[in-house]
Tab-separated table of C-alpha atoms in Angstrom:
chain	number	residue	atom	x	y	z
A	1	MET	CA	170.077	18.437	-79.271
A	2	THR	CA	168.156	21.124	-76.877
A	3	VAL	CA	164.726	20.200	-78.399
A	4	ILE	CA	165.350	16.395	-77.758
A	5	ARG	CA	166.395	16.877	-74.165
A	6	VAL	CA	163.257	19.056	-73.191
A	7	ALA	CA	161.234	16.418	-74.588
A	8	ALA	CA	162.695	13.540	-72.267
A	9	LEU	CA	162.338	15.974	-69.440
A	10	THR	CA	158.672	16.800	-70.070
A	11	GLY	CA	158.461	12.874	-70.426
A	12	ILE	CA	159.707	12.251	-66.889
A	13	LEU	CA	157.565	15.458	-65.405
A	14	VAL	CA	154.576	13.741	-66.711
A	15	LEU	CA	154.948	9.796	-65.995
A	16	THR	CA	155.916	10.918	-62.132
A	17	SER	CA	152.989	13.397	-61.983
A	18	LEU	CA	150.746	9.664	-63.483
A	19	GLN	CA	152.228	7.533	-60.575
A	20	GLY	CA	151.654	10.029	-57.468
A	21	CYS	CA	147.574	9.333	-59.282
A	22	VAL	CA	147.913	5.784	-59.170
A	23	ALA	CA	146.895	3.715	-55.977
A	24	PRO	CA	149.812	0.872	-55.211
A	25	VAL	CA	148.982	-2.316	-56.310
A	26	SER	CA	150.274	-4.048	-52.666
A	27	GLY	CA	148.141	-1.869	-50.031
A	28	THR	CA	144.549	-1.724	-48.809
A	29	VAL	CA	142.246	-0.882	-51.247
A	30	VAL	CA	140.279	2.519	-50.524
A	31	ARG	CA	136.600	1.917	-50.588
A	32	PRO	CA	134.052	4.554	-50.163
A	33	GLU	CA	132.739	5.079	-46.682
A	34	SER	CA	129.835	3.257	-45.713
A	35	ALA	CA	126.584	4.811	-45.114
A	36	ASP	CA	125.603	3.366	-42.151
A	37	VAL	CA	127.472	4.478	-38.802
A	38	PRO	CA	129.912	2.383	-36.994
A	39	GLY	CA	128.010	0.056	-34.834
A	40	THR	CA	124.731	0.655	-36.025
A	41	ASP	CA	124.124	-3.203	-35.708
A	42	VAL	CA	125.514	-3.293	-32.290
A	43	LYS	CA	123.476	-0.434	-30.588
A	44	ARG	CA	120.439	-2.413	-32.129
A	45	GLU	CA	121.248	-5.702	-30.805
A	46	LEU	CA	121.542	-4.182	-27.738
A	47	GLU	CA	118.116	-1.865	-27.939
A	48	ALA	CA	116.352	-5.090	-28.508
A	49	ASP	CA	118.210	-7.430	-25.624
A	50	LEU	CA	116.497	-3.882	-23.415
A	51	THR	CA	112.823	-4.316	-24.498
A	52	ALA	CA	113.340	-8.166	-24.169
A	53	ALA	CA	114.644	-7.338	-20.258
A	54	GLU	CA	112.017	-4.943	-19.706
A	55	ALA	CA	109.117	-7.120	-20.664
A	56	ARG	CA	110.949	-9.732	-18.756
A	57	HIS	CA	110.962	-7.828	-15.749
A	58	HIS	CA	107.006	-6.986	-16.237
A	59	ILE	CA	106.445	-10.580	-16.175
A	60	ALA	CA	108.331	-11.238	-13.030
A	61	VAL	CA	106.939	-8.274	-11.395
A	62	MET	CA	103.251	-9.420	-12.514
A	63	GLY	CA	104.222	-12.898	-11.687
A	64	ALA	CA	105.891	-11.971	-8.105
A	65	GLN	CA	102.239	-10.453	-7.364
A	66	ILE	CA	100.143	-13.297	-8.358
A	67	ALA	CA	102.590	-15.586	-6.035
A	68	ARG	CA	102.358	-13.246	-3.120
A	69	ASP	CA	98.307	-13.209	-3.757
A	70	ALA	CA	98.434	-16.793	-3.367
A	71	ALA	CA	100.827	-17.488	-0.644
A	72	ALA	CA	98.141	-15.131	1.708
A	73	HIS	CA	95.235	-16.631	0.531
A	74	ARG	CA	96.752	-20.117	1.653
A	75	VAL	CA	97.362	-17.866	4.965
A	76	GLU	CA	94.141	-16.853	5.059
A	77	MET	CA	92.087	-20.317	4.466
A	78	ALA	CA	94.764	-22.205	6.986
A	79	ARG	CA	93.851	-19.729	9.839
A	80	VAL	CA	90.070	-20.390	8.763
A	81	GLU	CA	91.055	-23.765	9.514
A	82	LEU	CA	92.508	-23.185	12.760
A	83	GLN	CA	89.688	-21.059	13.800
A	84	LEU	CA	86.778	-23.587	12.833
A	85	ALA	CA	89.051	-26.631	14.624
A	86	LEU	CA	89.355	-24.202	17.925
A	87	GLU	CA	85.072	-23.606	17.699
A	88	GLY	CA	84.726	-27.456	17.342
A	89	LEU	CA	86.804	-28.416	20.212
A	90	GLN	CA	84.875	-25.668	22.202
A	91	LEU	CA	81.520	-26.789	21.356
A	92	PHE	CA	82.525	-30.590	21.519
A	93	GLN	CA	83.773	-30.277	25.064
A	94	ARG	CA	80.223	-28.445	25.913
A	95	GLU	CA	78.773	-31.399	24.186
A	96	ARG	CA	80.725	-33.448	26.126
A	97	GLU	CA	79.626	-32.182	29.354
A	98	LEU	CA	76.080	-32.505	28.694
A	99	ASP	CA	76.240	-36.069	27.394
A	100	LEU	CA	78.339	-36.781	30.803
A	101	GLU	CA	75.714	-34.853	33.079
A	102	GLU	CA	72.613	-36.676	31.194
A	103	GLY	CA	74.523	-39.784	31.633
A	104	ARG	CA	74.749	-39.638	35.357
A	105	GLN	CA	71.444	-38.545	35.694
A	106	ASP	CA	70.414	-41.896	34.446
A	107	LEU	CA	72.577	-44.269	36.597
A	108	GLU	CA	71.226	-41.801	39.595
A	109	ARG	CA	67.797	-42.446	37.950
A	110	ASP	CA	68.692	-46.396	37.625
A	111	GLU	CA	70.744	-46.738	41.086
A	112	PHE	CA	67.311	-45.138	42.782
A	113	SER	CA	64.941	-47.091	40.919
A	114	LEU	CA	66.889	-50.331	42.302
A	115	GLU	CA	67.154	-48.963	45.646
A	116	GLN	CA	63.319	-48.673	45.657
A	117	ALA	CA	62.833	-52.163	43.899
A	118	VAL	CA	65.015	-53.866	47.137
A	119	ALA	CA	63.510	-51.936	49.644
A	120	GLU	CA	59.735	-53.108	48.540
A	121	LEU	CA	61.212	-56.429	48.328
A	122	ARG	CA	61.933	-56.431	51.906
A	123	GLU	CA	58.691	-54.779	53.033
A	124	LEU	CA	56.816	-57.371	51.482
A	125	ARG	CA	58.979	-59.843	52.793
A	126	GLU	CA	58.519	-58.745	56.553
A	127	MET	CA	55.012	-57.840	55.844
A	128	TYR	CA	54.516	-61.481	54.733
A	129	GLU	CA	56.543	-62.967	57.363
A	130	GLU	CA	54.225	-61.254	60.006
A	131	GLU	CA	50.721	-61.637	58.797
A	132	GLU	CA	49.201	-64.844	57.040
A	133	PHE	CA	48.307	-64.531	53.662
A	134	ALA	CA	47.574	-67.081	50.829
A	135	LYS	CA	50.620	-69.044	49.846
A	136	THR	CA	50.430	-68.578	46.256
A	137	THR	CA	49.520	-64.829	47.099
A	138	LYS	CA	52.543	-64.424	48.823
A	139	GLU	CA	54.901	-66.207	46.371
A	140	LEU	CA	53.095	-64.330	43.507
A	141	VAL	CA	53.741	-60.682	45.387
A	142	LEU	CA	57.236	-61.793	46.094
A	143	ARG	CA	58.363	-63.030	42.642
A	144	ARG	CA	57.068	-59.812	41.174
A	145	GLY	CA	59.056	-57.976	43.327
A	146	GLU	CA	61.936	-60.096	42.820
A	147	MET	CA	61.832	-59.588	38.923
A	148	ARG	CA	61.388	-55.949	39.744
A	149	VAL	CA	64.722	-55.586	41.443
A	150	GLU	CA	66.584	-58.382	38.414
A	151	MET	CA	65.239	-55.616	36.122
A	152	GLN	CA	66.615	-52.742	37.795
A	153	LYS	CA	69.853	-54.367	38.436
A	154	ASN	CA	70.273	-55.005	34.523
A	155	SER	CA	69.157	-51.588	33.509
A	156	LEU	CA	71.450	-49.992	36.038
A	157	ARG	CA	74.118	-52.618	34.802
A	158	LEU	CA	73.312	-51.268	31.044
A	159	ALA	CA	73.294	-47.441	32.175
A	160	ARG	CA	76.744	-48.012	33.808
A	161	GLU	CA	78.312	-49.402	30.705
A	162	ARG	CA	76.408	-47.228	28.695
A	163	HIS	CA	78.185	-44.322	30.505
A	164	GLU	CA	81.254	-45.717	30.458
A	165	LEU	CA	81.327	-46.008	26.707
A	166	LEU	CA	80.513	-42.695	26.315
A	167	GLU	CA	83.297	-41.442	28.702
A	168	ARG	CA	85.855	-43.423	26.067
A	169	SER	CA	84.051	-42.329	23.271
A	170	LEU	CA	84.061	-38.725	24.586
A	171	ARG	CA	88.028	-38.594	25.209
A	172	SER	CA	88.599	-40.553	22.024
A	173	ASP	CA	86.812	-37.357	19.884
A	174	GLU	CA	88.489	-35.398	22.022
A	175	VAL	CA	91.981	-36.562	21.386
A	176	GLU	CA	90.543	-35.992	17.433
A	177	LYS	CA	89.493	-32.687	18.179
A	178	ARG	CA	92.632	-31.678	19.768
A	179	GLN	CA	94.947	-33.006	16.870
A	180	ALA	CA	92.727	-30.923	14.372
A	181	VAL	CA	93.608	-28.325	16.403
A	182	GLU	CA	97.056	-28.718	16.455
A	183	GLU	CA	97.423	-29.643	12.823
A	184	ALA	CA	95.487	-26.340	11.859
A	185	ARG	CA	98.122	-24.578	13.879
A	186	ARG	CA	100.810	-26.533	11.817
A	187	GLY	CA	99.174	-25.447	8.624
A	188	VAL	CA	99.029	-21.978	9.855
A	189	ALA	CA	102.969	-22.050	10.528
A	190	GLU	CA	103.532	-23.888	7.500
A	191	ALA	CA	101.201	-21.134	5.176
A	192	GLU	CA	103.035	-18.211	6.854
A	193	ALA	CA	106.831	-19.899	6.016
A	194	GLU	CA	106.025	-20.675	3.050
A	195	GLN	CA	104.756	-16.759	2.564
A	196	ARG	CA	107.956	-15.582	3.677
A	197	LYS	CA	109.680	-17.797	1.328
A	198	THR	CA	107.446	-16.485	-1.496
A	199	ASP	CA	108.226	-13.060	-1.008
A	200	LEU	CA	112.511	-13.609	-0.730
A	201	GLU	CA	112.318	-15.491	-3.737
A	202	GLN	CA	110.047	-13.150	-5.362
A	203	ASP	CA	111.785	-10.033	-4.454
A	204	LEU	CA	115.045	-11.797	-5.382
A	205	GLU	CA	113.535	-12.612	-9.105
A	206	VAL	CA	112.415	-8.904	-9.610
A	207	ARG	CA	115.771	-7.472	-8.389
A	208	GLU	CA	117.947	-9.921	-10.933
A	209	VAL	CA	115.694	-9.175	-13.771
A	210	GLN	CA	115.693	-5.622	-13.140
A	211	ARG	CA	119.449	-5.564	-13.049
A	212	GLU	CA	119.746	-6.797	-16.273
A	213	ALA	CA	117.441	-4.338	-17.482
A	214	GLU	CA	119.514	-1.461	-15.794
A	215	LYS	CA	122.712	-2.891	-17.024
A	216	LEU	CA	121.194	-2.874	-20.655
A	217	ARG	CA	119.680	0.442	-20.453
A	218	ALA	CA	123.057	1.903	-19.317
A	219	GLU	CA	124.982	-0.160	-22.413
A	220	VAL	CA	122.174	1.625	-24.905
A	221	GLU	CA	122.371	5.404	-23.400
A	222	GLY	CA	126.586	5.056	-23.152
A	223	GLY	CA	126.564	4.236	-26.977
A	224	ARG	CA	124.650	7.236	-27.762
């Protein structure tokens, strides 16, 4: 009887020991620890994003410099156009004075020639009235004097018309020259405003890309 009790007790102890070594059926299955460090994939993704952000920042800096250079070039070209327009106006004004002076001199010559022709005709008529000349000779000489007067009148009339047209043409040309100067001034103002706008836009874009890269860099360094 004693032997039976000892055997039973031994069996119970062995069974209890085996139950403590076996995992429960309804519970989390314990698996071997992964060789990878927890969060490795996330870190790698952040590092890849940081690399891309730094590349975008570099591209943005280069693009900003190109845009600034282009804007500065447009300003310089607009200023050159303004300088050329101003020089063109000054040159035109000088040429206008010369043209007007030449026109006035032509008018004075034609007026003087007409006065001379009228005076000569008057002298001829007075001379033929006081002295006796052949009728044919007198008529021929007087006719020549009268024709000379008419020709000088026509010449003076044409000279005055030419001078008037010259003045009108020069006024019109001066208006165009002054308009060109004003347009060039507006071009400079617009180019300078566009340059300021470009600088602000490029600075903003570069700062935004830079902040993105700095944020990702902080996340990557904080996860180490």
